Structure formats: C-alpha cells, structure tokens
Amino acid sequence: MNSMYLLAENAEDKNPLIPEPYDIVWSVVCVVVIGILFYKYVVPRLTKVLDERSEKIEGGMAKAEVAQAEAQETLQQYQQQLAEARLEAARIREEARTQGQQILAQLRSEAQAEADRIVSAGHAQLDAQRQQIVTELRSELGRTAVDLAEKIIGQSVADEAKQAASIDRFLTELDEKAGIGVGR
C-alpha cells in the first residue's frame, strides 16, 4: 500500500499540463530540423516565386504605363486631326458658299443682260413694224386720196411728183390734226 501511496503522491505532485523534459528536447530538435529545412528549401523557392511575381507585376505596370502613354499620344493626334478636319470642312463649306454666291451673281447678271437684249430686240422689232405699218398706211392713204381726188375732180392726176407732194402735204396736215406720228 505504501507503493501505491507513493505513486499516488508522485502523481499528485506532477502537473499534467507541463511536459516531460525529454518531450521538450525532442520537440525543440524537430522544430529546429523543420526550421532549417524550411529555411533552406522552402524560403528560397517562396522568395523566388514572390520575386518573379513582383517582376511580372512591375513589368506589367511599366507596359501599362507605356501603353497608356501611347494611347494618350494617339488620342491627342486623333483630336488634332479631327480639329484639322473640322477646320478644313469649314473652309470648304465657306469656299462653296462663296463660289455659289459668285455663280448666282454671274447667272443673275447674265439673265439681266439676256432680258435687256430681248427687250431691246423687241423694241427694235416693234419700231421696225410700226415704221412699216406707217409706210404702208401712208402709201395706201395716198392712193385712196388720189382716187378720191380723181373722183371729185373727175380727171386723172397723172403727175407722180405732184401726186407725191400732195399726198405728203395731206398726210402732214393729218398728222398735225390727229396727233398721229411715226414712233408714237
């Protein structure tokens, strides 16, 4: 009973949460070995992978910055070309408007000249027709006057010079009285 008592007393003196010293030594040895293996094999590989990723990220960022700068430059060139195209289009529109106004003015001038020519030709033709009608009326009136004179007098008026002078005198008197004249 005594040995049981000693075992029970021994068991009561030990804390179950505190490990034995040999467990601590072996645990430290295992942690050191794992730490050395981890430091020797895992850490270099992890560092290498992280460095590669870092380089890729930095390279990607540099490429993105270059691409962004190129895109910005291209955008500026495009905007400049667009502005130049707008200016050129405005200039072309203005030229077309000016040319259109010039053509319109020229056509108006030509139309006015043609209208003036037509009116002038019409007046000339009208004057010529009026003169022809007056001449025909004078000769007809002269013949009628001679015929009447012959009937009234009862004899023939044979002298052409006298006949023409009489007709002219008669027509002149008639023009003065009636207000009929050539060119009116």
GROMACS .gro file of C-alpha atoms in nm:
model
  184
    1MET     CA    1   0.000   0.000   0.000
    2ASN     CA    2   0.282   0.201   0.057
    3SER     CA    3   0.392   0.186  -0.305
    4MET     CA    4   0.053   0.288  -0.413
    5TYR     CA    5   0.058   0.567  -0.183
    6LEU     CA    6   0.390   0.680  -0.323
    7LEU     CA    7   0.262   0.653  -0.679
    8ALA     CA    8  -0.043   0.847  -0.586
    9GLU     CA    9   0.165   1.105  -0.414
   10ASN     CA   10   0.401   1.121  -0.710
   11ALA     CA   11   0.109   1.157  -0.944
   12GLU     CA   12  -0.030   1.436  -0.737
   13ASP     CA   13   0.298   1.631  -0.747
   14LYS     CA   14   0.319   1.633  -1.127
   15ASN     CA   15   0.128   1.886  -1.329
   16PRO     CA   16  -0.033   1.716  -1.627
   17LEU     CA   17   0.000   2.030  -1.838
   18ILE     CA   18   0.379   2.051  -1.814
   19PRO     CA   19   0.551   1.806  -2.049
   20GLU     CA   20   0.844   1.593  -1.959
   21PRO     CA   21   1.192   1.730  -2.034
   22TYR     CA   22   1.269   1.465  -2.298
   23ASP     CA   23   0.949   1.564  -2.482
   24ILE     CA   24   1.063   1.927  -2.482
   25VAL     CA   25   1.412   1.832  -2.611
   26TRP     CA   26   1.274   1.619  -2.894
   27SER     CA   27   1.020   1.883  -2.983
   28VAL     CA   28   1.290   2.150  -2.999
   29VAL     CA   29   1.509   1.924  -3.215
   30CYS     CA   30   1.218   1.858  -3.453
   31VAL     CA   31   1.127   2.227  -3.477
   32VAL     CA   32   1.493   2.317  -3.544
   33VAL     CA   33   1.524   2.050  -3.815
   34ILE     CA   34   1.196   2.157  -3.975
   35GLY     CA   35   1.304   2.523  -3.945
   36ILE     CA   36   1.639   2.450  -4.111
   37LEU     CA   37   1.472   2.250  -4.389
   38PHE     CA   38   1.207   2.522  -4.431
   39TYR     CA   39   1.472   2.797  -4.435
   40LYS     CA   40   1.697   2.603  -4.673
   41TYR     CA   41   1.438   2.477  -4.927
   42VAL     CA   42   1.101   2.644  -4.887
   43VAL     CA   43   1.204   3.005  -4.817
   44PRO     CA   44   1.431   3.034  -5.128
   45ARG     CA   45   1.159   2.892  -5.353
   46LEU     CA   46   0.898   3.116  -5.197
   47THR     CA   47   1.130   3.416  -5.233
   48LYS     CA   48   1.198   3.323  -5.595
   49VAL     CA   49   0.826   3.293  -5.675
   50LEU     CA   50   0.750   3.622  -5.499
   51ASP     CA   51   1.036   3.796  -5.685
   52GLU     CA   52   0.910   3.661  -6.019
   53ARG     CA   53   0.559   3.779  -5.944
   54SER     CA   54   0.691   4.115  -5.834
   55GLU     CA   55   0.891   4.147  -6.158
   56LYS     CA   56   0.587   4.046  -6.363
   57ILE     CA   57   0.369   4.296  -6.182
   58GLU     CA   58   0.628   4.574  -6.220
   59GLY     CA   59   0.681   4.479  -6.588
   60GLY     CA   60   0.306   4.475  -6.641
   61MET     CA   61   0.275   4.813  -6.474
   62ALA     CA   62   0.557   4.950  -6.689
   63LYS     CA   63   0.393   4.809  -7.001
   64ALA     CA   64   0.060   4.952  -6.892
   65GLU     CA   65   0.219   5.293  -6.837
   66VAL     CA   66   0.385   5.276  -7.181
   67ALA     CA   67   0.058   5.164  -7.339
   68GLN     CA   68  -0.129   5.438  -7.158
   69ALA     CA   69   0.124   5.698  -7.276
   70GLU     CA   70   0.095   5.567  -7.634
   71ALA     CA   71  -0.284   5.571  -7.608
   72GLN     CA   72  -0.275   5.927  -7.477
   73GLU     CA   73  -0.043   6.033  -7.761
   74THR     CA   74  -0.266   5.860  -8.016
   75LEU     CA   75  -0.572   6.029  -7.866
   76GLN     CA   76  -0.404   6.369  -7.890
   77GLN     CA   77  -0.306   6.302  -8.253
   78TYR     CA   78  -0.662   6.191  -8.329
   79GLN     CA   79  -0.807   6.501  -8.164
   80GLN     CA   80  -0.561   6.721  -8.356
   81GLN     CA   81  -0.650   6.551  -8.685
   82LEU     CA   82  -1.020   6.584  -8.602
   83ALA     CA   83  -0.977   6.956  -8.531
   84GLU     CA   84  -0.784   6.999  -8.857
   85ALA     CA   85  -1.054   6.808  -9.046
   86ARG     CA   86  -1.323   7.029  -8.894
   87LEU     CA   87  -1.131   7.342  -8.995
   88GLU     CA   88  -1.083   7.205  -9.346
   89ALA     CA   89  -1.453   7.120  -9.372
   90ALA     CA   90  -1.546   7.470  -9.256
   91ARG     CA   91  -1.307   7.621  -9.511
   92ILE     CA   92  -1.450   7.404  -9.789
   93ARG     CA   93  -1.806   7.498  -9.689
   94GLU     CA   94  -1.713   7.866  -9.692
   95GLU     CA   95  -1.545   7.830 -10.034
   96ALA     CA   96  -1.851   7.650 -10.169
   97ARG     CA   97  -2.080   7.919 -10.027
   98THR     CA   98  -1.863   8.193 -10.182
   99GLN     CA   99  -1.848   8.015 -10.517
  100GLY     CA  100  -2.224   7.960 -10.505
  101GLN     CA  101  -2.282   8.329 -10.443
  102GLN     CA  102  -2.045   8.419 -10.727
  103ILE     CA  103  -2.218   8.178 -10.963
  104LEU     CA  104  -2.558   8.310 -10.856
  105ALA     CA  105  -2.444   8.670 -10.913
  106GLN     CA  106  -2.299   8.576 -11.252
  107LEU     CA  107  -2.620   8.395 -11.351
  108ARG     CA  108  -2.828   8.694 -11.241
  109SER     CA  109  -2.603   8.926 -11.441
  110GLU     CA  110  -2.627   8.702 -11.748
  111ALA     CA  111  -3.004   8.671 -11.707
  112GLN     CA  112  -3.038   9.051 -11.675
  113ALA     CA  113  -2.819   9.102 -11.984
  114GLU     CA  114  -3.026   8.846 -12.178
  115ALA     CA  115  -3.350   9.010 -12.062
  116ASP     CA  116  -3.218   9.354 -12.164
  117ARG     CA  117  -3.113   9.215 -12.503
  118ILE     CA  118  -3.455   9.055 -12.555
  119VAL     CA  119  -3.637   9.376 -12.454
  120SER     CA  120  -3.408   9.582 -12.679
  121ALA     CA  121  -3.463   9.342 -12.969
  122GLY     CA  122  -3.838   9.356 -12.904
  123HIS     CA  123  -3.836   9.738 -12.906
  124ALA     CA  124  -3.632   9.741 -13.226
  125GLN     CA  125  -3.867   9.492 -13.390
  126LEU     CA  126  -4.170   9.688 -13.269
  127ASP     CA  127  -4.025  10.013 -13.405
  128ALA     CA  128  -3.950   9.843 -13.738
  129GLN     CA  129  -4.303   9.703 -13.758
  130ARG     CA  130  -4.452  10.040 -13.663
  131GLN     CA  131  -4.244  10.212 -13.932
  132GLN     CA  132  -4.350   9.951 -14.187
  133ILE     CA  133  -4.717   9.990 -14.093
  134VAL     CA  134  -4.694  10.372 -14.110
  135THR     CA  135  -4.527  10.348 -14.451
  136GLU     CA  136  -4.791  10.107 -14.578
  137LEU     CA  137  -5.071  10.324 -14.438
  138ARG     CA  138  -4.922  10.636 -14.599
  139SER     CA  139  -4.899  10.472 -14.938
  140GLU     CA  140  -5.249  10.326 -14.904
  141LEU     CA  141  -5.388  10.655 -14.780
  142GLY     CA  142  -5.212  10.834 -15.064
  143ARG     CA  143  -5.366  10.604 -15.322
  144THR     CA  144  -5.705  10.642 -15.163
  145ALA     CA  145  -5.667  11.022 -15.158
  146VAL     CA  146  -5.563  11.024 -15.525
  147ASP     CA  147  -5.860  10.803 -15.614
  148LEU     CA  148  -6.095  11.034 -15.423
  149ALA     CA  149  -5.942  11.342 -15.578
  150GLU     CA  150  -5.982  11.191 -15.923
  151LYS     CA  151  -6.346  11.111 -15.849
  152ILE     CA  152  -6.413  11.457 -15.710
  153ILE     CA  153  -6.229  11.641 -15.985
  154GLY     CA  154  -6.336  11.399 -16.248
  155GLN     CA  155  -5.999  11.387 -16.415
  156SER     CA  156  -5.681  11.191 -16.371
  157VAL     CA  157  -5.397  11.322 -16.161
  158ALA     CA  158  -5.115  11.180 -16.370
  159ASP     CA  159  -4.811  11.361 -16.248
  160GLU     CA  160  -4.636  11.143 -15.994
  161ALA     CA  161  -4.429  11.424 -15.842
  162LYS     CA  162  -4.737  11.635 -15.784
  163GLN     CA  163  -4.920  11.334 -15.659
  164ALA     CA  164  -4.643  11.251 -15.406
  165ALA     CA  165  -4.618  11.614 -15.289
  166SER     CA  166  -4.993  11.637 -15.245
  167ILE     CA  167  -5.001  11.309 -15.053
  168ASP     CA  168  -4.715  11.418 -14.827
  169ARG     CA  169  -4.877  11.756 -14.758
  170PHE     CA  170  -5.210  11.588 -14.688
  171LEU     CA  171  -5.053  11.334 -14.451
  172THR     CA  172  -4.854  11.604 -14.269
  173GLU     CA  173  -5.171  11.802 -14.209
  174LEU     CA  174  -5.346  11.490 -14.099
  175ASP     CA  175  -5.062  11.406 -13.854
  176GLU     CA  176  -5.077  11.752 -13.701
  177LYS     CA  177  -5.452  11.741 -13.656
  178ALA     CA  178  -5.488  11.384 -13.541
  179GLY     CA  179  -5.164  11.363 -13.343
  180ILE     CA  180  -5.053  11.055 -13.531
  181GLY     CA  181  -4.681  11.036 -13.591
  182VAL     CA  182  -4.407  10.796 -13.657
  183GLY     CA  183  -4.262  10.641 -13.343
  184ARG     CA  184  -4.556  10.709 -13.118
   0.00000   0.00000   0.00000
